[in-house]
Coordinates of C-alpha atoms and ligand atoms in Angstrom, one line a residue:
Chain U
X14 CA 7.9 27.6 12.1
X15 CA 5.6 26.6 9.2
X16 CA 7.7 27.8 7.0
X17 CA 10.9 25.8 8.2
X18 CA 8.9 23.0 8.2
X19 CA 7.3 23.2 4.3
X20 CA 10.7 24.1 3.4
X21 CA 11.9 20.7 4.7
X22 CA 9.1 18.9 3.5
X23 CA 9.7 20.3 0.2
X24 CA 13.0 18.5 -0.3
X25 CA 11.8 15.5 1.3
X26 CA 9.1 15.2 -1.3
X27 CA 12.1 15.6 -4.0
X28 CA 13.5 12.4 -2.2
X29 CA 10.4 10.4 -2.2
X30 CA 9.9 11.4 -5.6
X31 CA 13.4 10.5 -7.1
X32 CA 14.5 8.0 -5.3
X33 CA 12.5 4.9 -5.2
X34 CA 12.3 4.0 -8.9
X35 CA 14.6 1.4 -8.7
X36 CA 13.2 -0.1 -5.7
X37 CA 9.5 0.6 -7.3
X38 CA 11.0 -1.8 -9.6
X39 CA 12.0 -4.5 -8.0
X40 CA 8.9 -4.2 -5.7
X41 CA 6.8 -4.4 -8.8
X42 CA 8.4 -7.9 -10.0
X43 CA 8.8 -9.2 -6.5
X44 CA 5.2 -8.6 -6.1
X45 CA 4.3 -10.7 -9.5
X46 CA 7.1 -13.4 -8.4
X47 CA 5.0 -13.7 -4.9
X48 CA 1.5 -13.7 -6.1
X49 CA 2.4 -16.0 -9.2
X50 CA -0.7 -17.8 -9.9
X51 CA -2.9 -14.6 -10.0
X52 CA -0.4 -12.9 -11.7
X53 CA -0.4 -16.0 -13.9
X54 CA -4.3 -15.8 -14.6
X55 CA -3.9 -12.0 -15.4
X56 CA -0.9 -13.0 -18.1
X57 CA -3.4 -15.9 -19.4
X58 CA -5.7 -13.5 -20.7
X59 CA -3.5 -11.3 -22.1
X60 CA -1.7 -14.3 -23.9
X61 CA -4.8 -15.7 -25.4
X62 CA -5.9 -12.2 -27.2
X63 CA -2.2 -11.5 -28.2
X64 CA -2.3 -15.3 -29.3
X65 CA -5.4 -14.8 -31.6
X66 CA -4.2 -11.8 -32.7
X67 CA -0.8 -13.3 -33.8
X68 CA -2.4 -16.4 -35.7
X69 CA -4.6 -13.8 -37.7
X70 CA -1.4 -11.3 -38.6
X71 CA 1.1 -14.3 -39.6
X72 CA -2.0 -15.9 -41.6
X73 CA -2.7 -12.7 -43.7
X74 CA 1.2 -12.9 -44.1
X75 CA 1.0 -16.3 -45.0
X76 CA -1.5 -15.5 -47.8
X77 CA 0.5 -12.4 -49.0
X78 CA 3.5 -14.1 -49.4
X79 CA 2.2 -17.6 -50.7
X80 CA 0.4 -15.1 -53.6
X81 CA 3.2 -12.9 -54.2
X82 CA 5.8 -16.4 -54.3
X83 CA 2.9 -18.0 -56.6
X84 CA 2.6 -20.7 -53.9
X85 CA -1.2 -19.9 -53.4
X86 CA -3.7 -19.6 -56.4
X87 CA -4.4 -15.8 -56.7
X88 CA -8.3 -15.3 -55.4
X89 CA -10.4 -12.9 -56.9
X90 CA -10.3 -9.5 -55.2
X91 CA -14.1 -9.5 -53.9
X92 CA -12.7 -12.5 -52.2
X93 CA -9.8 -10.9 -51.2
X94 CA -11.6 -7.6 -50.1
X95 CA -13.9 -9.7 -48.1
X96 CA -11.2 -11.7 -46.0
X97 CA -9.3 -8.5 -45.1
X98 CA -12.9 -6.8 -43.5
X99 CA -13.3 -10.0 -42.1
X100 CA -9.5 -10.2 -40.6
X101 CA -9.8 -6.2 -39.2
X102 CA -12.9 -7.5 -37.5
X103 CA -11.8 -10.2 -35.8
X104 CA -8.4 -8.2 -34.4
X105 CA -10.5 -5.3 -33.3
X106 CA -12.4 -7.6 -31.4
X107 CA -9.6 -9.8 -30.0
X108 CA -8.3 -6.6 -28.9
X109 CA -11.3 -5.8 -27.4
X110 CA -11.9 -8.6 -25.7
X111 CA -8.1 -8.6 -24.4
X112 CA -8.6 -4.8 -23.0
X113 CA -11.8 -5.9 -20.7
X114 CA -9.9 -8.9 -19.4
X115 CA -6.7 -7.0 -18.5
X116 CA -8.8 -4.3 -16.7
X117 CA -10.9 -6.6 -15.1
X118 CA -7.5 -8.8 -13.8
X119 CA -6.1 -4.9 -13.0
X120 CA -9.3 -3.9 -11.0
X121 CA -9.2 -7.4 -8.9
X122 CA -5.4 -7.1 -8.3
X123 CA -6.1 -3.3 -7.2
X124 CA -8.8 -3.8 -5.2
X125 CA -7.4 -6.7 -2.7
X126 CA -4.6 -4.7 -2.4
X127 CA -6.0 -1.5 -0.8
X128 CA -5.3 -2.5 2.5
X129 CA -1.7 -2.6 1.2
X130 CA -1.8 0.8 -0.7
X131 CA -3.3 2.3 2.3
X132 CA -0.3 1.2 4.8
X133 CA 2.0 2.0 1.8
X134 CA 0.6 5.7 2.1
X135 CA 0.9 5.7 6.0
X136 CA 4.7 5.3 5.6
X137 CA 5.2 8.0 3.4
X138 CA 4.4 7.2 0.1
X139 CA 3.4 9.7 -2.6
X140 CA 0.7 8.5 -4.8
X141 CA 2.7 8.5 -7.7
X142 CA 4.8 5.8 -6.4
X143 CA 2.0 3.9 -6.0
X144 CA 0.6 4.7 -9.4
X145 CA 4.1 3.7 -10.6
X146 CA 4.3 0.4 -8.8
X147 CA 0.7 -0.8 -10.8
X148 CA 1.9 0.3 -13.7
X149 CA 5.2 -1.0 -13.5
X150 CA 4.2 -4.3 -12.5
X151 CA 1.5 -3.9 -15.9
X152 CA 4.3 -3.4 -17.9
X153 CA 6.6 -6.7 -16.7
X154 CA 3.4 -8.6 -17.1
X155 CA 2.0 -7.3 -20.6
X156 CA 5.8 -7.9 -22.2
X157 CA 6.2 -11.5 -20.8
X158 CA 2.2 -12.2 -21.9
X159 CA 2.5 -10.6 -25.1
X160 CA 6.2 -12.9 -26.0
X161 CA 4.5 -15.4 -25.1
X162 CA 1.0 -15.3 -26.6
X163 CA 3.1 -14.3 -29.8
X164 CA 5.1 -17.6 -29.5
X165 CA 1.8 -19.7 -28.9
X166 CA -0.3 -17.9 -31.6
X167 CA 2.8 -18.6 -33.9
X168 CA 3.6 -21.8 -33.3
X169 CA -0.1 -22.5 -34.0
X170 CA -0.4 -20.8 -37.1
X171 CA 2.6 -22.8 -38.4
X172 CA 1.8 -25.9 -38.0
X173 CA -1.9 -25.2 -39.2
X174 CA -0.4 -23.4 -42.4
X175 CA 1.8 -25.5 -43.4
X176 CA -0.5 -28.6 -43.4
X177 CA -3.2 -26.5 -44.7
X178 CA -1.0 -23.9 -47.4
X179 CA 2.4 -26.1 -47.6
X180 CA 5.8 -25.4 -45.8
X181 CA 6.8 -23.5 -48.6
X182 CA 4.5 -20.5 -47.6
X183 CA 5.5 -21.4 -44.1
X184 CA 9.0 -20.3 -45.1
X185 CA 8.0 -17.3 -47.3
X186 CA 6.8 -15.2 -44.8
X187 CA 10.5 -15.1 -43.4
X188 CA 12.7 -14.5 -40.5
X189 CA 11.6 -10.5 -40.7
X190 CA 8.3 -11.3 -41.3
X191 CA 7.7 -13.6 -38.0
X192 CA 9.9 -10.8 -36.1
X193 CA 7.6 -7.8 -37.5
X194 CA 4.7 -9.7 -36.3
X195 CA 6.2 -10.2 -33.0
X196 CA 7.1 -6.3 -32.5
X197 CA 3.3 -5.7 -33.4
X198 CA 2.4 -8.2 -30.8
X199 CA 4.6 -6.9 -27.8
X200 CA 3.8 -3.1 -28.6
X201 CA -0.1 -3.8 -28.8
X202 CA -0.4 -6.2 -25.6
X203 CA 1.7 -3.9 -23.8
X204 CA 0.4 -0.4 -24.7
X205 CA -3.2 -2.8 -23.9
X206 CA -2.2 -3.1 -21.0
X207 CA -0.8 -0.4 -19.7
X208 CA -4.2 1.1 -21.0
X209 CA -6.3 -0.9 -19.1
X210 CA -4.1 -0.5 -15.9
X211 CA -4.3 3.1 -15.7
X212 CA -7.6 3.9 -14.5
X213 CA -7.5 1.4 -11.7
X214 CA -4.0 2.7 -10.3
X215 CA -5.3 6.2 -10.6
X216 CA -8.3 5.4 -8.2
X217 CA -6.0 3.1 -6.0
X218 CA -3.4 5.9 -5.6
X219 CA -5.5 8.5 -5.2
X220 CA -7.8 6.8 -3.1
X221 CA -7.5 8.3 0.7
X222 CA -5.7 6.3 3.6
X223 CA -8.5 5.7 5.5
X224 CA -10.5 4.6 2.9
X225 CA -8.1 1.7 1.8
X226 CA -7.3 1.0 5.5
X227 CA -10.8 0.6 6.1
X228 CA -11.4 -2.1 3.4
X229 CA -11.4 -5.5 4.9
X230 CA -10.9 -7.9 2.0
Chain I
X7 CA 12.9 22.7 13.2
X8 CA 13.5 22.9 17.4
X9 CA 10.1 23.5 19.0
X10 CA 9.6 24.0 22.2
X11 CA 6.8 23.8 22.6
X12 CA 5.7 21.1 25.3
X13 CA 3.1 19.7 23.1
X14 CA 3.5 17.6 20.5
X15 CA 0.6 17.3 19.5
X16 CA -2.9 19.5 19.7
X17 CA -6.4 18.6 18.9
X18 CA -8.8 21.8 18.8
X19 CA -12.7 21.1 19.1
X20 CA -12.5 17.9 16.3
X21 CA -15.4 17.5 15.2
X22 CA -16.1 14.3 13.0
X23 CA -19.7 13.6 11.4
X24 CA -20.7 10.4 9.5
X25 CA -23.7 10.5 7.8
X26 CA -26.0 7.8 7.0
X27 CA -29.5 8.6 4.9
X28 CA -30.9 11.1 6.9
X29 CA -29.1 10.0 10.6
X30 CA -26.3 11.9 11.4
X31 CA -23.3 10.4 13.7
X32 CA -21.0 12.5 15.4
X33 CA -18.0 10.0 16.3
X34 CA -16.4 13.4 17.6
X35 CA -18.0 16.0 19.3
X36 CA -15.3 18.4 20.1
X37 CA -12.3 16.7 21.1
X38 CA -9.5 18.7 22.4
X39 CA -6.2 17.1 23.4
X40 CA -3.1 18.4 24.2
X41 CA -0.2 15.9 24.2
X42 CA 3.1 16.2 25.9
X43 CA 6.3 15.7 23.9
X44 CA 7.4 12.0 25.3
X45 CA 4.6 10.9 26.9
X46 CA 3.1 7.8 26.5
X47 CA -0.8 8.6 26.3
X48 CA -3.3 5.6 25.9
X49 CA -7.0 6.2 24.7
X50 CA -10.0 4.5 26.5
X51 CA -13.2 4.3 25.5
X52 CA -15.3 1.3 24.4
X53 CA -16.0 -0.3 20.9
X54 CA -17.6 2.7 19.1
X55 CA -16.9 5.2 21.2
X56 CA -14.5 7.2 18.6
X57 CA -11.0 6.2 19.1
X58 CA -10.0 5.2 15.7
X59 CA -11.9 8.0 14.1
X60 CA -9.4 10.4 16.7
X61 CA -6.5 8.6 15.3
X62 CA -6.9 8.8 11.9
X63 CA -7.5 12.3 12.3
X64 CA -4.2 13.1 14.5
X65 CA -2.4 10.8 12.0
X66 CA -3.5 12.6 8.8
X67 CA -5.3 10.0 7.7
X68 CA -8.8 11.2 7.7
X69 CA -10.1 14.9 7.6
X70 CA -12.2 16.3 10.6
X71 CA -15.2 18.2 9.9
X72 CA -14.3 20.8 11.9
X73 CA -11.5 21.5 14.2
X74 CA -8.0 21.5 14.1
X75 CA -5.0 19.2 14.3
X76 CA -1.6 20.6 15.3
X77 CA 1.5 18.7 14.8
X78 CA 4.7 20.7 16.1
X79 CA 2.3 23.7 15.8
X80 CA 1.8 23.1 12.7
X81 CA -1.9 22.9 11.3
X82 CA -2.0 19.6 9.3
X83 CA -5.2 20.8 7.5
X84 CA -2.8 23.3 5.4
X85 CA -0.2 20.7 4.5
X86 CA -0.6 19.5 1.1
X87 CA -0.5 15.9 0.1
X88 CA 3.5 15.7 -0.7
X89 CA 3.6 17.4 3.1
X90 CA 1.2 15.3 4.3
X91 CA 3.0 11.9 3.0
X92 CA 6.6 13.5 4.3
X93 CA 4.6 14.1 7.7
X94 CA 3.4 10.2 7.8
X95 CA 6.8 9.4 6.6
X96 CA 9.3 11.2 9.0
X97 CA 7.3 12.4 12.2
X98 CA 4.5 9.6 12.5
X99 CA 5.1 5.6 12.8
X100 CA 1.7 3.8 12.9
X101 CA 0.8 1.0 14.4
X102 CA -2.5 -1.3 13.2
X103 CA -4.9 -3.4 15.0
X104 CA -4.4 -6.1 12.0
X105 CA -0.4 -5.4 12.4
X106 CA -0.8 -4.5 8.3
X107 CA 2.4 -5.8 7.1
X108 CA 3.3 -5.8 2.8
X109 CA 2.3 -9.5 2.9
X110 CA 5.1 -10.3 -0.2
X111 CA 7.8 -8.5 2.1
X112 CA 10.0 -10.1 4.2
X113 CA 10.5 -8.3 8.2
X114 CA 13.6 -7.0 6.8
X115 CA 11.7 -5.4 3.6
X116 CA 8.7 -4.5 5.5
X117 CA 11.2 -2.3 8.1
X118 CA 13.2 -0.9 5.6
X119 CA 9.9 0.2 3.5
X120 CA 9.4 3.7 5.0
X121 CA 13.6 4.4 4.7
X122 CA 13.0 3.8 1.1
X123 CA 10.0 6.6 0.9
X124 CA 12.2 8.8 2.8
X125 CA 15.3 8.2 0.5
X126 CA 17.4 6.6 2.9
X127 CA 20.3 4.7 1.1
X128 CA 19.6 1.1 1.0
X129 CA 22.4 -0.3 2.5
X130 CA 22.3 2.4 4.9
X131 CA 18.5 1.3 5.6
X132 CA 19.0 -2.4 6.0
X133 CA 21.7 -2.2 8.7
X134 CA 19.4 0.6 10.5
X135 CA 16.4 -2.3 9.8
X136 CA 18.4 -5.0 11.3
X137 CA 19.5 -2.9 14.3
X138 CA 15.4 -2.3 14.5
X139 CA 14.2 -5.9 14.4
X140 CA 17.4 -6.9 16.9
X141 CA 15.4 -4.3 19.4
X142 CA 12.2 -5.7 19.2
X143 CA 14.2 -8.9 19.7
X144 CA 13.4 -10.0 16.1
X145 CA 16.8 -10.2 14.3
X146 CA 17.2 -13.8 13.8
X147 CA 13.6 -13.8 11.7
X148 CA 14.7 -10.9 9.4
X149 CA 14.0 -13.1 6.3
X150 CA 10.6 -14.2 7.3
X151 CA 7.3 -13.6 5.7
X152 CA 4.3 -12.0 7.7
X153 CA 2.8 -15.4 7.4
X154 CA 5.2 -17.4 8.7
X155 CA 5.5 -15.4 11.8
X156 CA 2.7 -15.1 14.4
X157 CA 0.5 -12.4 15.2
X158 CA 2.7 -11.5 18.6
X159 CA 5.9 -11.5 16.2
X160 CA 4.2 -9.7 13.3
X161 CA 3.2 -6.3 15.4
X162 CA 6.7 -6.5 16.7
X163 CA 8.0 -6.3 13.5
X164 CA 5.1 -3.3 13.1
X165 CA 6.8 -1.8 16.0
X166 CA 10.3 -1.8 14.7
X167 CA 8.4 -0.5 11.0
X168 CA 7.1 2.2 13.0
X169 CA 10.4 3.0 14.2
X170 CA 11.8 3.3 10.6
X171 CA 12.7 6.8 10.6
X172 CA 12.5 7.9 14.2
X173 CA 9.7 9.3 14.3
X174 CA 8.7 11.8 17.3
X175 CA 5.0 10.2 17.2
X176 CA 3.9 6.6 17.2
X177 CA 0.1 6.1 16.9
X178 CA -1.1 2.4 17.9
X179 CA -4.6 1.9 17.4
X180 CA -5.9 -1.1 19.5
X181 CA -2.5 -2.7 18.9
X182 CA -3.2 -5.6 20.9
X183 CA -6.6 -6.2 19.6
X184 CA -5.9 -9.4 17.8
X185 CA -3.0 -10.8 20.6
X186 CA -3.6 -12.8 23.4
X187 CA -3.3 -11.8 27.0
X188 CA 0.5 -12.2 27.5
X189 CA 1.7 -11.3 24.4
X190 CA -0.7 -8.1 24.5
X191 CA 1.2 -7.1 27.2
X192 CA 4.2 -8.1 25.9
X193 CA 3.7 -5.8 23.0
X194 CA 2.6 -2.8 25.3
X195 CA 5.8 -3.5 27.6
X196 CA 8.0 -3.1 24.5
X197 CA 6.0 0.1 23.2
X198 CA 6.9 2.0 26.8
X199 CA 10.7 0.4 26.5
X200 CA 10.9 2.6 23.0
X201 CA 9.2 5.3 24.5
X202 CA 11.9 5.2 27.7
X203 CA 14.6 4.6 25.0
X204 CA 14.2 6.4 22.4
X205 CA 11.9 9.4 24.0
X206 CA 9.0 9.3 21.0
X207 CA 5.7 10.1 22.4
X208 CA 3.2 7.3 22.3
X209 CA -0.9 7.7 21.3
X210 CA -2.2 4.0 21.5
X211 CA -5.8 3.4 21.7
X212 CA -7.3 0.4 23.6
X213 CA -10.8 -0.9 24.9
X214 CA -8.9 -2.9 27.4
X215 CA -8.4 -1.7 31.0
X216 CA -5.6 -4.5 31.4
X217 CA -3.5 -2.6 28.6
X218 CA -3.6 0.7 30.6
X219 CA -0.8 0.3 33.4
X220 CA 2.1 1.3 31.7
X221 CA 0.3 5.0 30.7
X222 CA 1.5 8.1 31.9
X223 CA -1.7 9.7 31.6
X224 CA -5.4 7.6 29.7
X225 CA -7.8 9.7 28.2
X226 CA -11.0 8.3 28.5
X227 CA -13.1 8.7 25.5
X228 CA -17.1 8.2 25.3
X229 CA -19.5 9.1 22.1
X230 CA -17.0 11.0 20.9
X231 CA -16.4 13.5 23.9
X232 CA -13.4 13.2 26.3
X233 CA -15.1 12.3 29.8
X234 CA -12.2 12.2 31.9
X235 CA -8.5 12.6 32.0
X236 CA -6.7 10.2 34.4
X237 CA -2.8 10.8 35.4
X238 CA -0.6 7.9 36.3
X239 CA -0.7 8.3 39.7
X240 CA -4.9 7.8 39.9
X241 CA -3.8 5.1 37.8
X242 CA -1.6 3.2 39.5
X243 CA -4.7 3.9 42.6
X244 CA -7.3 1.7 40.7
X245 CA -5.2 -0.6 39.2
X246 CA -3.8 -1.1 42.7
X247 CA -7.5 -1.5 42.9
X248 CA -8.0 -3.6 41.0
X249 CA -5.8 -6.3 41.7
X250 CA -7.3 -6.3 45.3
X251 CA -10.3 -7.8 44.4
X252 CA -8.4 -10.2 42.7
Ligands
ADP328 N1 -16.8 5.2 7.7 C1 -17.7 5.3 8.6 N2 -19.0 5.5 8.2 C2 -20.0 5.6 9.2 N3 -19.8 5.5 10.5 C3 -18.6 5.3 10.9 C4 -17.4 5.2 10.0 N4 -16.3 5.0 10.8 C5 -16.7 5.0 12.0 N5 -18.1 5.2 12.2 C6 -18.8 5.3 13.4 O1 -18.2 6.2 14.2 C7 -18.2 5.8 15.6 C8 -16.8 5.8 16.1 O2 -16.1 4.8 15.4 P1 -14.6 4.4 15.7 O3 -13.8 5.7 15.8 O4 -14.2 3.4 14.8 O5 -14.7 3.8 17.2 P2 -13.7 3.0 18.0 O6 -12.4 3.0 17.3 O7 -13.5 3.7 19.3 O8 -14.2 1.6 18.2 C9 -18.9 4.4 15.6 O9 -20.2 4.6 16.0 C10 -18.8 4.0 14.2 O10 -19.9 3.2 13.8
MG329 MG1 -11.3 1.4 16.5

């Protein structure tokens, strides 16, 4: 008798496994179309780090391609040395600061939701689907952020450097230049992200079903 | 995977400690059960007394500290979690105190849920879903949000969730806990219909003696220890009762 039943279970877990990844998908985006405004305040911090961080990469482009055109007076190379340390500082810690505020939003998001995750477990799912919805719904949310924050950072940083530098060095950086910057952008506030959304999905998932029942929040 | 056995389910000696600092609380003390295939079983006992800890442990929620849990014959305790998840999934339908609804799904979404863990095709799963929530008379509100529907409407769209993937088992815990009087009972009437209808054997646990009537057999629970099994027919004797001193 046990043994029929494992062996039924077995390819039921096959099911549950395959199956659901489209519909963990469109659960994932339903669920950051519903709760918009936190969503929104999650997005809002990665967009301000991924901001920052564009305005510093387009600017060091700005200066490289301004010196290299001849637009910009060519500074001494203590100076020069000096800026980069300065510029790697400043990105490490943007990045920094981005990761905390991304795990933190994660953690919040994962924590009034355990009464959720628990039901979710009641009806049968695997905790890999529930892994998968957290990250998934990371994912949707670090790609729009990142575009974005890329877009405001950029559209900063133009305006600033051309009154500050000139258009001309506004145009040198060119068309691939801007689109390199963005690629950097996405991949980092998304691989951020993602980062920062593992460890609370791993506890949520694995967390078990009476425990996030139990959780009145 | 025909049993026939005549229970469904069997508790052996559960045994379920909490402790706290250096006090020890035994919410059960040995709890044996034997439940009939089909039956519709309620569990008494008041606030505290060990009912929900005795449900999450028949519904493979919670692990006892000692004892065992049969489901089908089967000892849940050697099930691993992909088993475990297929057993919630297929055999068990739960039903909350707090109804516990996906709140950013609509009735439809929240009934088809379960088909989806089980792999049932979605198109497949929302006419089943729709047949569901025209049962517990809910059809016309399939596009509704838990919130705009009230707490009455919201555990019958529970029930119908429970339903999902016809499962031989539905566990209630306190399911009218948060409803009024008349749509307590209400809920409890439609509970036995699907039990009479479609024969799955019903475990709901209640503190209320008004909730009680439509049982074929209560168990009455106290400090974690069964103290006394009542048939229907002793039943129907004090609820007659009862309504005498009415
Ligand atoms: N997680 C827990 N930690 C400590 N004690 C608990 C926990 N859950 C339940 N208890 C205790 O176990 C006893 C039985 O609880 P419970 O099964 O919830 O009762 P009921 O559902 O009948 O009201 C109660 O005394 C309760 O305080
Ligand atoms: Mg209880």
């Amino acid at each position: 008798m046990q043994q029929t039943y494992q062996n039924k279970s077995f390819t039921g877990q096959e099911r549950i496994l395959e199956l659901p990844l489209k519909k963990a998908f469109s659960i994932a985006l339903q669920s950051i179309r519903v709760r918009f405004w936190r969503s929104m305040v999650t997005a809002a911090g990665i967009l301000l780090g991924i901001a920052f961080l564009a305005t510093i990469l387009i600017r060091a482009r700005m200066d490289a391609a301004g010196i290299a055109q001849g637009l910009l007076p060519k500074p001494d190379p203590e100076a020069m040395a000096a800026a980069t340390s300065r510029n790697t500082w400043l990105v490490a810690m943007s990045l920094i600061v981005v990761t905390v505020g991304i795990a933190n939003s994660m953690l919040m998001s994962v924590t009034e939701r355990f009464k959720e995750i628990g039901t979710m477990k009641c009806l049968g799912a695997l905790d890999a689907f529930v892994r998968r919805l957290f990250m998934l719904e990371a994912g949707f949310l670090g790609v729009i952020a990142s575009s974005l924050g890329w877009l405001v950072g950029t559209l900063i940083m133009v305006i600033a450097g051309g009154f500050s530098k000139g258009w001309p060095v506004v145009g040198a950086v060119g068309i691939m230049g801007y689109l390199e910057t963005f690629v950097w952008c996405v991949v980092i506030g998304t691989v951020l992200t993602l980062a920062a959304t593992f460890f609370p999905a791993q506890k949520a998932a694995s967390m078990p079903p009476v425990m996030a029942l139990r959780s009145e929040i | 995977m025909a049993t026939s056995s005549e229970y469904i389910v069997r508790t052996k000696d559960l045994v379920k400690i909490y402790t706290m600092g250096s006090t020890e609380l035994r919410a059960l003390n040995g709890v044996s059960v034997d439940i009939k295939r089909g039956e519709y079983l309620s569990l008494m006992g008041p606030s505290g007394s060990g009912k929900s800890t005795l449900f999450n442990a028949i519904g493979g929620l919670d692990k006892p500290d000692e004892g065992s849990v049969f489901i089908n014959e089967v000892d849940i305790a050697q099930l691993d979690a992909a088993e475990l998840a297929y057993l919630r999934c297929r055999q068990i339908g739960y039903i909350f105190q707090t109804f516990n609804l996906i709140p950013v799904m609509t009735a439809l979404e929240n009934v088809t849920l379960p088909m989806i863990f089980a792999g049932v095709p979605s198109d497949e799963g929302v006419e089943r879903g729709m047949k569901l929530l025209d049962t517990v008379g809910l059809g016309h509100r399939y596009h509704h949000k838990p919130t705009e529907l009230s707490g009455g409407q919201q555990q019958r769209v529970a029930i119908a969730r429970s339903l999902a993937n016809d499962p031989a088992i539905i566990l209630a815990d306190e399911p009218t806990g948060n409803l009024d009087q008349r749509t307590g009972t209400e809920i409890i009437d439609l509970l036995r219909k699907m039990n009479e209808d479609h024969g799955v054997t019903i475990i709901s646990a209640t503190h209320d003696p008004k909730m009680l009537s439509v049982s074929d057999r209560v168990v009455h629970i106290r400090d974690g220890i069964v103290e006394r099994i009542d048939l229907r027919e002793d039943l129907d004797i004090t609820i007659g009762g009862i309504e005498e001193h009415h």
